[in-house]
Amino acid sequence: MGIKITTVKEAVQDVGLKILVHGIAGSGKTVMCATAGVPTLIISAESGLLSIKDAPDYVKTTPIKTMDDLIEVHEYLANEKHEFQWIALDSISEMGEVVLAEEKQVNKDARSAYGELITSMTDIIKKFRDLPLNVIMTAKQKRYTDQDTNRTHYGPDLPGQNLANSLPYLYDEVFA
């Protein structure tokens, strides 16, 4: 196997932008998803699409209720011919809560359920991130206070502290 050397510009065009946006409720995360680009698919785990009810026709949506739904959408985007250049997962916080609820039904030990949550969510987030499309993922926002420095910062909020801490490292751009 030979190595492939290319310009950064060409490399970015091949894989698209990878963006994480976290914010408080009502801050405009879903509206921002509807303005991403042409054409866009919003993968919605939150039943909260009223804010974009007048979105242009090039913005489509599909609901997610289970991890199996999410996997099915990924397989479609990875293997089928489709029109989408932008996809938005709104929100991965809600998707994490769905996965955790599913895991708690299977694993009576909460630690095992959280371990499976971290593994499953990291895997599916990376699979969507690695699609050769522009990808936006939204997350709820949480306020964190560093116990050593007493400094406050804001970051994505997902079930499982380790997942929330490692999440920003998976993207090209992270916005609050």
Short mmCIF file of N, CA and C in Angstrom, two decimals:
data_model
loop_
_atom_site.label_atom_id
_atom_site.label_comp_id
_atom_site.label_asym_id
_atom_site.label_seq_id
_atom_site.Cartn_x
_atom_site.Cartn_y
_atom_site.Cartn_z
N MET A 1 0.85 -1.19 0.00
CA MET A 1 0.00 0.00 0.00
C MET A 1 0.88 1.24 0.00
N GLY A 2 0.62 2.14 -0.92
CA GLY A 2 1.37 3.39 -0.96
C GLY A 2 0.68 4.46 -0.15
N ILE A 3 1.46 5.39 0.33
CA ILE A 3 0.86 6.49 1.07
C ILE A 3 0.29 7.51 0.09
N LYS A 4 -0.71 8.23 0.53
CA LYS A 4 -1.33 9.26 -0.29
C LYS A 4 -1.05 10.61 0.36
N ILE A 5 -0.38 11.47 -0.36
CA ILE A 5 -0.08 12.81 0.13
C ILE A 5 -0.89 13.78 -0.69
N THR A 6 -1.59 14.67 0.01
CA THR A 6 -2.45 15.64 -0.65
C THR A 6 -2.40 16.95 0.11
N THR A 7 -2.98 17.97 -0.45
CA THR A 7 -3.05 19.25 0.26
C THR A 7 -4.12 19.16 1.35
N VAL A 8 -3.99 20.00 2.34
CA VAL A 8 -4.99 20.04 3.40
C VAL A 8 -6.35 20.43 2.82
N LYS A 9 -6.35 21.37 1.89
CA LYS A 9 -7.60 21.81 1.26
C LYS A 9 -8.31 20.63 0.59
N GLU A 10 -7.56 19.82 -0.14
CA GLU A 10 -8.16 18.65 -0.78
C GLU A 10 -8.66 17.64 0.25
N ALA A 11 -7.90 17.45 1.32
CA ALA A 11 -8.29 16.50 2.36
C ALA A 11 -9.59 16.92 3.02
N VAL A 12 -9.74 18.21 3.30
CA VAL A 12 -10.96 18.71 3.94
C VAL A 12 -12.14 18.56 3.00
N GLN A 13 -11.94 18.82 1.72
CA GLN A 13 -13.03 18.67 0.75
C GLN A 13 -13.49 17.22 0.66
N ASP A 14 -12.60 16.29 0.86
CA ASP A 14 -12.94 14.88 0.78
C ASP A 14 -13.79 14.41 1.95
N VAL A 15 -13.62 15.01 3.12
CA VAL A 15 -14.31 14.51 4.30
C VAL A 15 -15.33 15.49 4.88
N GLY A 16 -15.31 16.74 4.50
CA GLY A 16 -16.27 17.72 5.00
C GLY A 16 -15.90 18.28 6.36
N LEU A 17 -16.68 19.23 6.81
CA LEU A 17 -16.50 19.85 8.11
C LEU A 17 -17.12 18.99 9.20
N LYS A 18 -16.53 18.98 10.37
CA LYS A 18 -17.04 18.23 11.51
C LYS A 18 -17.18 19.21 12.66
N ILE A 19 -18.42 19.49 13.06
CA ILE A 19 -18.70 20.58 13.98
C ILE A 19 -19.55 20.09 15.15
N LEU A 20 -19.19 20.52 16.36
CA LEU A 20 -19.99 20.30 17.57
C LEU A 20 -20.46 21.66 18.07
N VAL A 21 -21.75 21.78 18.33
CA VAL A 21 -22.32 23.00 18.88
C VAL A 21 -23.06 22.63 20.16
N HIS A 22 -22.68 23.26 21.28
CA HIS A 22 -23.42 23.02 22.53
C HIS A 22 -23.97 24.34 23.03
N GLY A 23 -25.15 24.27 23.64
CA GLY A 23 -25.78 25.48 24.14
C GLY A 23 -26.95 25.14 25.03
N ILE A 24 -27.43 26.16 25.73
CA ILE A 24 -28.59 25.98 26.60
C ILE A 24 -29.85 25.87 25.75
N ALA A 25 -30.92 25.42 26.35
CA ALA A 25 -32.20 25.29 25.64
C ALA A 25 -32.61 26.66 25.09
N GLY A 26 -33.05 26.67 23.85
CA GLY A 26 -33.52 27.91 23.23
C GLY A 26 -32.43 28.81 22.67
N SER A 27 -31.20 28.33 22.64
CA SER A 27 -30.10 29.18 22.16
C SER A 27 -29.95 29.18 20.65
N GLY A 28 -30.70 28.33 19.94
CA GLY A 28 -30.68 28.35 18.48
C GLY A 28 -29.94 27.22 17.82
N LYS A 29 -29.66 26.15 18.53
CA LYS A 29 -28.91 25.03 17.96
C LYS A 29 -29.67 24.40 16.79
N THR A 30 -30.95 24.14 16.96
CA THR A 30 -31.74 23.51 15.90
C THR A 30 -31.90 24.44 14.72
N VAL A 31 -32.14 25.71 14.97
CA VAL A 31 -32.26 26.70 13.89
C VAL A 31 -30.96 26.76 13.10
N MET A 32 -29.83 26.74 13.80
CA MET A 32 -28.55 26.75 13.12
C MET A 32 -28.41 25.53 12.20
N CYS A 33 -28.88 24.37 12.65
CA CYS A 33 -28.81 23.16 11.82
C CYS A 33 -29.56 23.34 10.51
N ALA A 34 -30.67 24.05 10.55
CA ALA A 34 -31.49 24.26 9.35
C ALA A 34 -30.88 25.26 8.39
N THR A 35 -29.81 25.93 8.80
CA THR A 35 -29.15 26.91 7.93
C THR A 35 -27.76 26.42 7.50
N ALA A 36 -27.48 25.15 7.72
CA ALA A 36 -26.13 24.62 7.49
C ALA A 36 -25.72 24.69 6.03
N GLY A 37 -26.52 24.18 5.14
CA GLY A 37 -26.15 24.14 3.74
C GLY A 37 -27.19 23.40 2.93
N VAL A 38 -26.94 23.29 1.68
CA VAL A 38 -27.91 22.69 0.76
C VAL A 38 -27.34 21.38 0.25
N PRO A 39 -28.07 20.32 0.26
CA PRO A 39 -29.24 19.98 1.08
C PRO A 39 -28.82 19.40 2.43
N THR A 40 -29.72 19.48 3.41
CA THR A 40 -29.43 19.09 4.79
C THR A 40 -30.42 18.04 5.28
N LEU A 41 -29.92 17.08 6.03
CA LEU A 41 -30.77 16.12 6.74
C LEU A 41 -30.55 16.33 8.23
N ILE A 42 -31.62 16.66 8.95
CA ILE A 42 -31.56 16.79 10.40
C ILE A 42 -32.06 15.48 11.00
N ILE A 43 -31.19 14.82 11.72
CA ILE A 43 -31.51 13.58 12.40
C ILE A 43 -31.93 13.98 13.81
N SER A 44 -33.22 13.91 14.07
CA SER A 44 -33.79 14.52 15.26
C SER A 44 -34.16 13.50 16.33
N ALA A 45 -33.53 13.65 17.49
CA ALA A 45 -33.86 12.81 18.63
C ALA A 45 -34.74 13.57 19.60
N GLU A 46 -34.97 14.82 19.34
CA GLU A 46 -35.69 15.67 20.29
C GLU A 46 -37.08 16.01 19.84
N SER A 47 -37.85 15.68 19.17
CA SER A 47 -39.21 16.11 18.86
C SER A 47 -39.40 17.62 18.96
N GLY A 48 -38.38 18.42 18.85
CA GLY A 48 -38.48 19.86 19.00
C GLY A 48 -38.14 20.59 17.73
N LEU A 49 -38.94 20.40 16.69
CA LEU A 49 -38.65 21.01 15.40
C LEU A 49 -39.52 22.23 15.09
N LEU A 50 -40.33 22.65 16.04
CA LEU A 50 -41.23 23.79 15.80
C LEU A 50 -40.46 25.04 15.39
N SER A 51 -39.27 25.22 15.94
CA SER A 51 -38.48 26.42 15.63
C SER A 51 -38.05 26.48 14.17
N ILE A 52 -38.13 25.37 13.44
CA ILE A 52 -37.73 25.36 12.03
C ILE A 52 -38.88 24.92 11.11
N LYS A 53 -40.11 25.12 11.58
CA LYS A 53 -41.27 24.67 10.79
C LYS A 53 -41.34 25.33 9.42
N ASP A 54 -40.75 26.49 9.26
CA ASP A 54 -40.76 27.19 7.98
C ASP A 54 -39.43 27.04 7.23
N ALA A 55 -38.68 26.02 7.55
CA ALA A 55 -37.39 25.79 6.89
C ALA A 55 -37.61 25.52 5.41
N PRO A 56 -36.63 25.85 4.57
CA PRO A 56 -36.76 25.57 3.13
C PRO A 56 -36.89 24.06 2.87
N ASP A 57 -37.43 23.73 1.71
CA ASP A 57 -37.67 22.33 1.35
C ASP A 57 -36.40 21.50 1.24
N TYR A 58 -35.23 22.12 1.08
CA TYR A 58 -33.99 21.34 1.00
C TYR A 58 -33.54 20.84 2.38
N VAL A 59 -34.23 21.26 3.44
CA VAL A 59 -33.96 20.76 4.78
C VAL A 59 -34.97 19.65 5.06
N LYS A 60 -34.45 18.43 5.25
CA LYS A 60 -35.29 17.27 5.53
C LYS A 60 -34.97 16.79 6.94
N THR A 61 -35.83 15.94 7.48
CA THR A 61 -35.59 15.41 8.82
C THR A 61 -36.01 13.96 8.90
N THR A 62 -35.42 13.26 9.85
CA THR A 62 -35.83 11.90 10.17
C THR A 62 -35.76 11.74 11.68
N PRO A 63 -36.79 11.14 12.28
CA PRO A 63 -36.78 10.98 13.75
C PRO A 63 -35.97 9.78 14.20
N ILE A 64 -35.40 9.90 15.38
CA ILE A 64 -34.63 8.83 16.01
C ILE A 64 -35.25 8.56 17.37
N LYS A 65 -35.62 7.32 17.60
CA LYS A 65 -36.18 6.94 18.91
C LYS A 65 -35.33 5.90 19.62
N THR A 66 -34.50 5.16 18.86
CA THR A 66 -33.68 4.10 19.45
C THR A 66 -32.30 4.11 18.81
N MET A 67 -31.38 3.38 19.41
CA MET A 67 -30.04 3.23 18.84
C MET A 67 -30.14 2.53 17.49
N ASP A 68 -31.05 1.58 17.35
CA ASP A 68 -31.23 0.90 16.07
C ASP A 68 -31.64 1.88 14.98
N ASP A 69 -32.49 2.85 15.31
CA ASP A 69 -32.87 3.90 14.34
C ASP A 69 -31.63 4.66 13.88
N LEU A 70 -30.79 5.01 14.82
CA LEU A 70 -29.59 5.78 14.52
C LEU A 70 -28.64 4.99 13.63
N ILE A 71 -28.48 3.72 13.93
CA ILE A 71 -27.62 2.86 13.11
C ILE A 71 -28.20 2.73 11.70
N GLU A 72 -29.51 2.60 11.59
CA GLU A 72 -30.16 2.50 10.28
C GLU A 72 -29.93 3.76 9.44
N VAL A 73 -30.02 4.93 10.05
CA VAL A 73 -29.77 6.18 9.32
C VAL A 73 -28.31 6.24 8.89
N HIS A 74 -27.40 5.84 9.75
CA HIS A 74 -25.98 5.84 9.38
C HIS A 74 -25.74 4.93 8.19
N GLU A 75 -26.30 3.73 8.23
CA GLU A 75 -26.12 2.78 7.12
C GLU A 75 -26.67 3.35 5.81
N TYR A 76 -27.80 4.03 5.90
CA TYR A 76 -28.36 4.67 4.70
C TYR A 76 -27.40 5.72 4.15
N LEU A 77 -26.90 6.58 5.03
CA LEU A 77 -26.01 7.65 4.58
C LEU A 77 -24.67 7.11 4.07
N ALA A 78 -24.21 6.01 4.63
CA ALA A 78 -22.92 5.44 4.25
C ALA A 78 -23.01 4.61 2.97
N ASN A 79 -24.17 4.00 2.71
CA ASN A 79 -24.25 3.01 1.64
C ASN A 79 -25.20 3.32 0.50
N GLU A 80 -26.09 4.25 0.69
CA GLU A 80 -27.08 4.54 -0.34
C GLU A 80 -26.75 5.85 -1.06
N LYS A 81 -27.23 5.95 -2.26
CA LYS A 81 -27.10 7.21 -2.99
C LYS A 81 -28.15 8.17 -2.41
N HIS A 82 -27.71 9.34 -2.02
CA HIS A 82 -28.63 10.32 -1.44
C HIS A 82 -28.19 11.72 -1.84
N GLU A 83 -29.04 12.68 -1.56
CA GLU A 83 -28.79 14.05 -1.97
C GLU A 83 -28.02 14.88 -0.94
N PHE A 84 -27.86 14.40 0.27
CA PHE A 84 -27.41 15.26 1.37
C PHE A 84 -25.92 15.56 1.33
N GLN A 85 -25.61 16.85 1.54
CA GLN A 85 -24.23 17.30 1.69
C GLN A 85 -23.94 17.66 3.14
N TRP A 86 -25.00 17.94 3.88
CA TRP A 86 -24.90 18.29 5.30
C TRP A 86 -25.82 17.36 6.08
N ILE A 87 -25.33 16.87 7.23
CA ILE A 87 -26.19 16.17 8.16
C ILE A 87 -26.01 16.79 9.53
N ALA A 88 -27.10 16.80 10.29
CA ALA A 88 -27.06 17.36 11.63
C ALA A 88 -27.71 16.37 12.59
N LEU A 89 -27.00 15.99 13.63
CA LEU A 89 -27.56 15.14 14.68
C LEU A 89 -27.98 16.06 15.81
N ASP A 90 -29.28 16.13 16.04
CA ASP A 90 -29.85 17.09 16.99
C ASP A 90 -30.73 16.34 18.00
N SER A 91 -30.30 16.07 19.13
CA SER A 91 -28.99 16.31 19.72
C SER A 91 -28.38 15.01 20.19
N ILE A 92 -27.06 15.00 20.27
CA ILE A 92 -26.39 13.79 20.74
C ILE A 92 -26.58 13.61 22.25
N SER A 93 -26.93 14.69 22.95
CA SER A 93 -27.25 14.55 24.38
C SER A 93 -28.50 13.69 24.55
N GLU A 94 -29.51 14.00 23.77
CA GLU A 94 -30.76 13.23 23.83
C GLU A 94 -30.52 11.80 23.36
N MET A 95 -29.72 11.64 22.32
CA MET A 95 -29.40 10.29 21.84
C MET A 95 -28.69 9.49 22.92
N GLY A 96 -27.80 10.13 23.65
CA GLY A 96 -27.10 9.47 24.75
C GLY A 96 -28.06 9.03 25.84
N GLU A 97 -29.06 9.84 26.12
CA GLU A 97 -30.05 9.48 27.13
C GLU A 97 -30.88 8.28 26.68
N VAL A 98 -31.19 8.21 25.38
CA VAL A 98 -31.92 7.07 24.82
C VAL A 98 -31.08 5.80 24.96
N VAL A 99 -29.81 5.90 24.59
CA VAL A 99 -28.91 4.74 24.66
C VAL A 99 -28.76 4.29 26.12
N LEU A 100 -28.61 5.23 27.04
CA LEU A 100 -28.46 4.87 28.45
C LEU A 100 -29.71 4.16 28.96
N ALA A 101 -30.89 4.64 28.59
CA ALA A 101 -32.13 3.99 29.01
C ALA A 101 -32.20 2.56 28.48
N GLU A 102 -31.79 2.37 27.22
CA GLU A 102 -31.77 1.02 26.64
C GLU A 102 -30.78 0.13 27.39
N GLU A 103 -29.61 0.67 27.70
CA GLU A 103 -28.58 -0.12 28.40
C GLU A 103 -29.01 -0.47 29.82
N LYS A 104 -29.73 0.42 30.49
CA LYS A 104 -30.18 0.14 31.85
C LYS A 104 -31.22 -0.98 31.87
N GLN A 105 -31.94 -1.17 30.78
CA GLN A 105 -32.89 -2.28 30.71
C GLN A 105 -32.15 -3.61 30.56
N VAL A 106 -31.00 -3.58 29.89
CA VAL A 106 -30.22 -4.79 29.65
C VAL A 106 -29.29 -5.08 30.82
N ASN A 107 -28.62 -4.04 31.32
CA ASN A 107 -27.64 -4.17 32.41
C ASN A 107 -28.23 -3.63 33.70
N LYS A 108 -28.43 -4.49 34.67
CA LYS A 108 -28.97 -4.03 35.96
C LYS A 108 -27.91 -3.27 36.76
N ASP A 109 -26.63 -3.53 36.47
CA ASP A 109 -25.54 -2.82 37.12
C ASP A 109 -25.33 -1.48 36.40
N ALA A 110 -25.55 -0.38 37.09
CA ALA A 110 -25.46 0.95 36.49
C ALA A 110 -24.09 1.22 35.89
N ARG A 111 -23.03 0.72 36.53
CA ARG A 111 -21.68 0.95 36.00
C ARG A 111 -21.52 0.29 34.64
N SER A 112 -22.07 -0.89 34.48
CA SER A 112 -22.01 -1.57 33.18
C SER A 112 -22.80 -0.81 32.14
N ALA A 113 -23.96 -0.30 32.54
CA ALA A 113 -24.80 0.47 31.61
C ALA A 113 -24.06 1.71 31.14
N TYR A 114 -23.41 2.43 32.05
CA TYR A 114 -22.65 3.62 31.66
C TYR A 114 -21.45 3.26 30.80
N GLY A 115 -20.80 2.15 31.10
CA GLY A 115 -19.67 1.71 30.28
C GLY A 115 -20.11 1.40 28.86
N GLU A 116 -21.25 0.72 28.72
CA GLU A 116 -21.79 0.41 27.40
C GLU A 116 -22.22 1.69 26.68
N LEU A 117 -22.79 2.63 27.43
CA LEU A 117 -23.19 3.92 26.85
C LEU A 117 -21.97 4.60 26.22
N ILE A 118 -20.88 4.68 26.95
CA ILE A 118 -19.68 5.35 26.45
C ILE A 118 -19.17 4.66 25.19
N THR A 119 -19.12 3.34 25.23
CA THR A 119 -18.64 2.58 24.07
C THR A 119 -19.55 2.78 22.87
N SER A 120 -20.86 2.62 23.06
CA SER A 120 -21.82 2.72 21.96
C SER A 120 -21.86 4.12 21.36
N MET A 121 -21.94 5.14 22.23
CA MET A 121 -22.04 6.51 21.75
C MET A 121 -20.75 6.96 21.07
N THR A 122 -19.61 6.62 21.63
CA THR A 122 -18.35 7.00 20.99
C THR A 122 -18.25 6.37 19.61
N ASP A 123 -18.64 5.11 19.50
CA ASP A 123 -18.60 4.40 18.23
C ASP A 123 -19.51 5.05 17.19
N ILE A 124 -20.76 5.32 17.55
CA ILE A 124 -21.70 5.86 16.56
C ILE A 124 -21.36 7.31 16.22
N ILE A 125 -20.89 8.08 17.19
CA ILE A 125 -20.49 9.46 16.91
C ILE A 125 -19.33 9.47 15.91
N LYS A 126 -18.35 8.61 16.12
CA LYS A 126 -17.21 8.54 15.19
C LYS A 126 -17.66 8.07 13.81
N LYS A 127 -18.61 7.15 13.75
CA LYS A 127 -19.10 6.68 12.45
C LYS A 127 -19.77 7.81 11.67
N PHE A 128 -20.59 8.61 12.34
CA PHE A 128 -21.21 9.76 11.66
C PHE A 128 -20.15 10.79 11.31
N ARG A 129 -19.25 11.06 12.23
CA ARG A 129 -18.18 12.04 11.98
C ARG A 129 -17.35 11.65 10.77
N ASP A 130 -17.12 10.37 10.58
CA ASP A 130 -16.25 9.91 9.51
C ASP A 130 -16.94 9.79 8.15
N LEU A 131 -18.24 10.09 8.08
CA LEU A 131 -18.90 10.10 6.78
C LEU A 131 -18.29 11.20 5.92
N PRO A 132 -18.19 11.01 4.61
CA PRO A 132 -17.63 12.04 3.74
C PRO A 132 -18.65 13.15 3.44
N LEU A 133 -19.19 13.71 4.50
CA LEU A 133 -20.19 14.77 4.43
C LEU A 133 -19.83 15.84 5.46
N ASN A 134 -20.47 16.98 5.37
CA ASN A 134 -20.38 17.98 6.42
C ASN A 134 -21.29 17.52 7.55
N VAL A 135 -20.77 17.48 8.78
CA VAL A 135 -21.53 16.93 9.90
C VAL A 135 -21.55 17.94 11.05
N ILE A 136 -22.77 18.22 11.52
CA ILE A 136 -22.96 19.06 12.71
C ILE A 136 -23.64 18.20 13.76
N MET A 137 -23.15 18.26 14.98
CA MET A 137 -23.80 17.58 16.09
C MET A 137 -24.06 18.62 17.16
N THR A 138 -25.27 18.61 17.69
CA THR A 138 -25.60 19.53 18.77
C THR A 138 -25.64 18.77 20.09
N ALA A 139 -25.43 19.51 21.17
CA ALA A 139 -25.47 18.92 22.51
C ALA A 139 -26.00 19.96 23.49
N LYS A 140 -26.61 19.46 24.53
CA LYS A 140 -26.98 20.33 25.64
C LYS A 140 -25.68 20.87 26.24
N GLN A 141 -25.81 21.94 27.01
CA GLN A 141 -24.62 22.55 27.61
C GLN A 141 -24.67 22.45 29.12
N LYS A 142 -23.51 22.24 29.72
CA LYS A 142 -23.40 22.14 31.17
C LYS A 142 -22.29 23.06 31.66
N ARG A 143 -22.50 23.60 32.84
CA ARG A 143 -21.49 24.44 33.48
C ARG A 143 -20.63 23.56 34.37
N TYR A 144 -19.32 23.67 34.20
CA TYR A 144 -18.36 22.88 34.97
C TYR A 144 -17.49 23.82 35.78
N THR A 145 -17.19 23.44 37.02
CA THR A 145 -16.27 24.21 37.85
C THR A 145 -15.09 23.31 38.21
N ASP A 146 -13.89 23.76 37.85
CA ASP A 146 -12.67 23.02 38.17
C ASP A 146 -12.42 23.13 39.67
N GLN A 147 -12.36 22.00 40.35
CA GLN A 147 -12.20 21.99 41.82
C GLN A 147 -10.85 22.56 42.25
N ASP A 148 -9.82 22.39 41.42
CA ASP A 148 -8.47 22.86 41.78
C ASP A 148 -8.31 24.36 41.60
N THR A 149 -8.84 24.89 40.50
CA THR A 149 -8.63 26.31 40.19
C THR A 149 -9.86 27.17 40.47
N ASN A 150 -10.98 26.54 40.72
CA ASN A 150 -12.26 27.23 40.95
C ASN A 150 -12.70 28.02 39.72
N ARG A 151 -12.18 27.65 38.54
CA ARG A 151 -12.56 28.30 37.29
C ARG A 151 -13.77 27.58 36.71
N THR A 152 -14.64 28.36 36.10
CA THR A 152 -15.85 27.83 35.50
C THR A 152 -15.70 27.81 33.99
N HIS A 153 -16.15 26.75 33.36
CA HIS A 153 -16.21 26.69 31.91
C HIS A 153 -17.48 25.93 31.51
N TYR A 154 -17.79 25.98 30.24
CA TYR A 154 -19.00 25.35 29.73
C TYR A 154 -18.61 24.32 28.68
N GLY A 155 -19.33 23.22 28.67
CA GLY A 155 -19.04 22.17 27.72
C GLY A 155 -20.29 21.37 27.41
N PRO A 156 -20.15 20.39 26.52
CA PRO A 156 -21.30 19.57 26.17
C PRO A 156 -21.74 18.72 27.36
N ASP A 157 -23.03 18.48 27.43
CA ASP A 157 -23.61 17.70 28.51
C ASP A 157 -24.21 16.42 27.95
N LEU A 158 -23.64 15.31 28.34
CA LEU A 158 -24.15 13.99 27.96
C LEU A 158 -24.11 13.10 29.18
N PRO A 159 -24.92 12.04 29.18
CA PRO A 159 -24.79 11.09 30.28
C PRO A 159 -23.39 10.47 30.23
N GLY A 160 -22.81 10.28 31.36
CA GLY A 160 -21.46 9.70 31.41
C GLY A 160 -20.41 10.79 31.30
N GLN A 161 -19.81 11.15 32.41
CA GLN A 161 -18.86 12.26 32.45
C GLN A 161 -17.68 12.06 31.50
N ASN A 162 -17.17 10.84 31.39
CA ASN A 162 -16.03 10.59 30.51
C ASN A 162 -16.37 10.89 29.06
N LEU A 163 -17.57 10.56 28.65
CA LEU A 163 -18.00 10.83 27.27
C LEU A 163 -18.06 12.33 27.03
N ALA A 164 -18.66 13.08 27.94
CA ALA A 164 -18.76 14.54 27.79
C ALA A 164 -17.37 15.18 27.73
N ASN A 165 -16.44 14.69 28.53
CA ASN A 165 -15.09 15.26 28.54
C ASN A 165 -14.31 14.98 27.27
N SER A 166 -14.49 13.81 26.68
CA SER A 166 -13.71 13.45 25.50
C SER A 166 -14.35 13.92 24.20
N LEU A 167 -15.62 14.25 24.23
CA LEU A 167 -16.36 14.60 23.02
C LEU A 167 -15.75 15.73 22.20
N PRO A 168 -15.38 16.87 22.77
CA PRO A 168 -14.86 17.97 21.95
C PRO A 168 -13.63 17.62 21.12
N TYR A 169 -12.88 16.61 21.50
CA TYR A 169 -11.67 16.24 20.78
C TYR A 169 -11.96 15.53 19.46
N LEU A 170 -13.23 15.22 19.20
CA LEU A 170 -13.59 14.47 18.00
C LEU A 170 -13.94 15.36 16.80
N TYR A 171 -13.89 16.66 16.95
CA TYR A 171 -14.39 17.57 15.92
C TYR A 171 -13.32 18.57 15.46
N ASP A 172 -13.56 19.12 14.25
CA ASP A 172 -12.70 20.20 13.76
C ASP A 172 -13.00 21.51 14.47
N GLU A 173 -14.27 21.74 14.72
CA GLU A 173 -14.73 23.00 15.33
C GLU A 173 -15.70 22.69 16.47
N VAL A 174 -15.57 23.42 17.57
CA VAL A 174 -16.48 23.29 18.71
C VAL A 174 -16.95 24.69 19.06
N PHE A 175 -18.27 24.87 19.11
CA PHE A 175 -18.84 26.18 19.39
C PHE A 175 -19.82 26.09 20.55
N ALA A 176 -19.85 27.14 21.34
CA ALA A 176 -20.83 27.26 22.43
C ALA A 176 -21.82 28.33 22.03
#
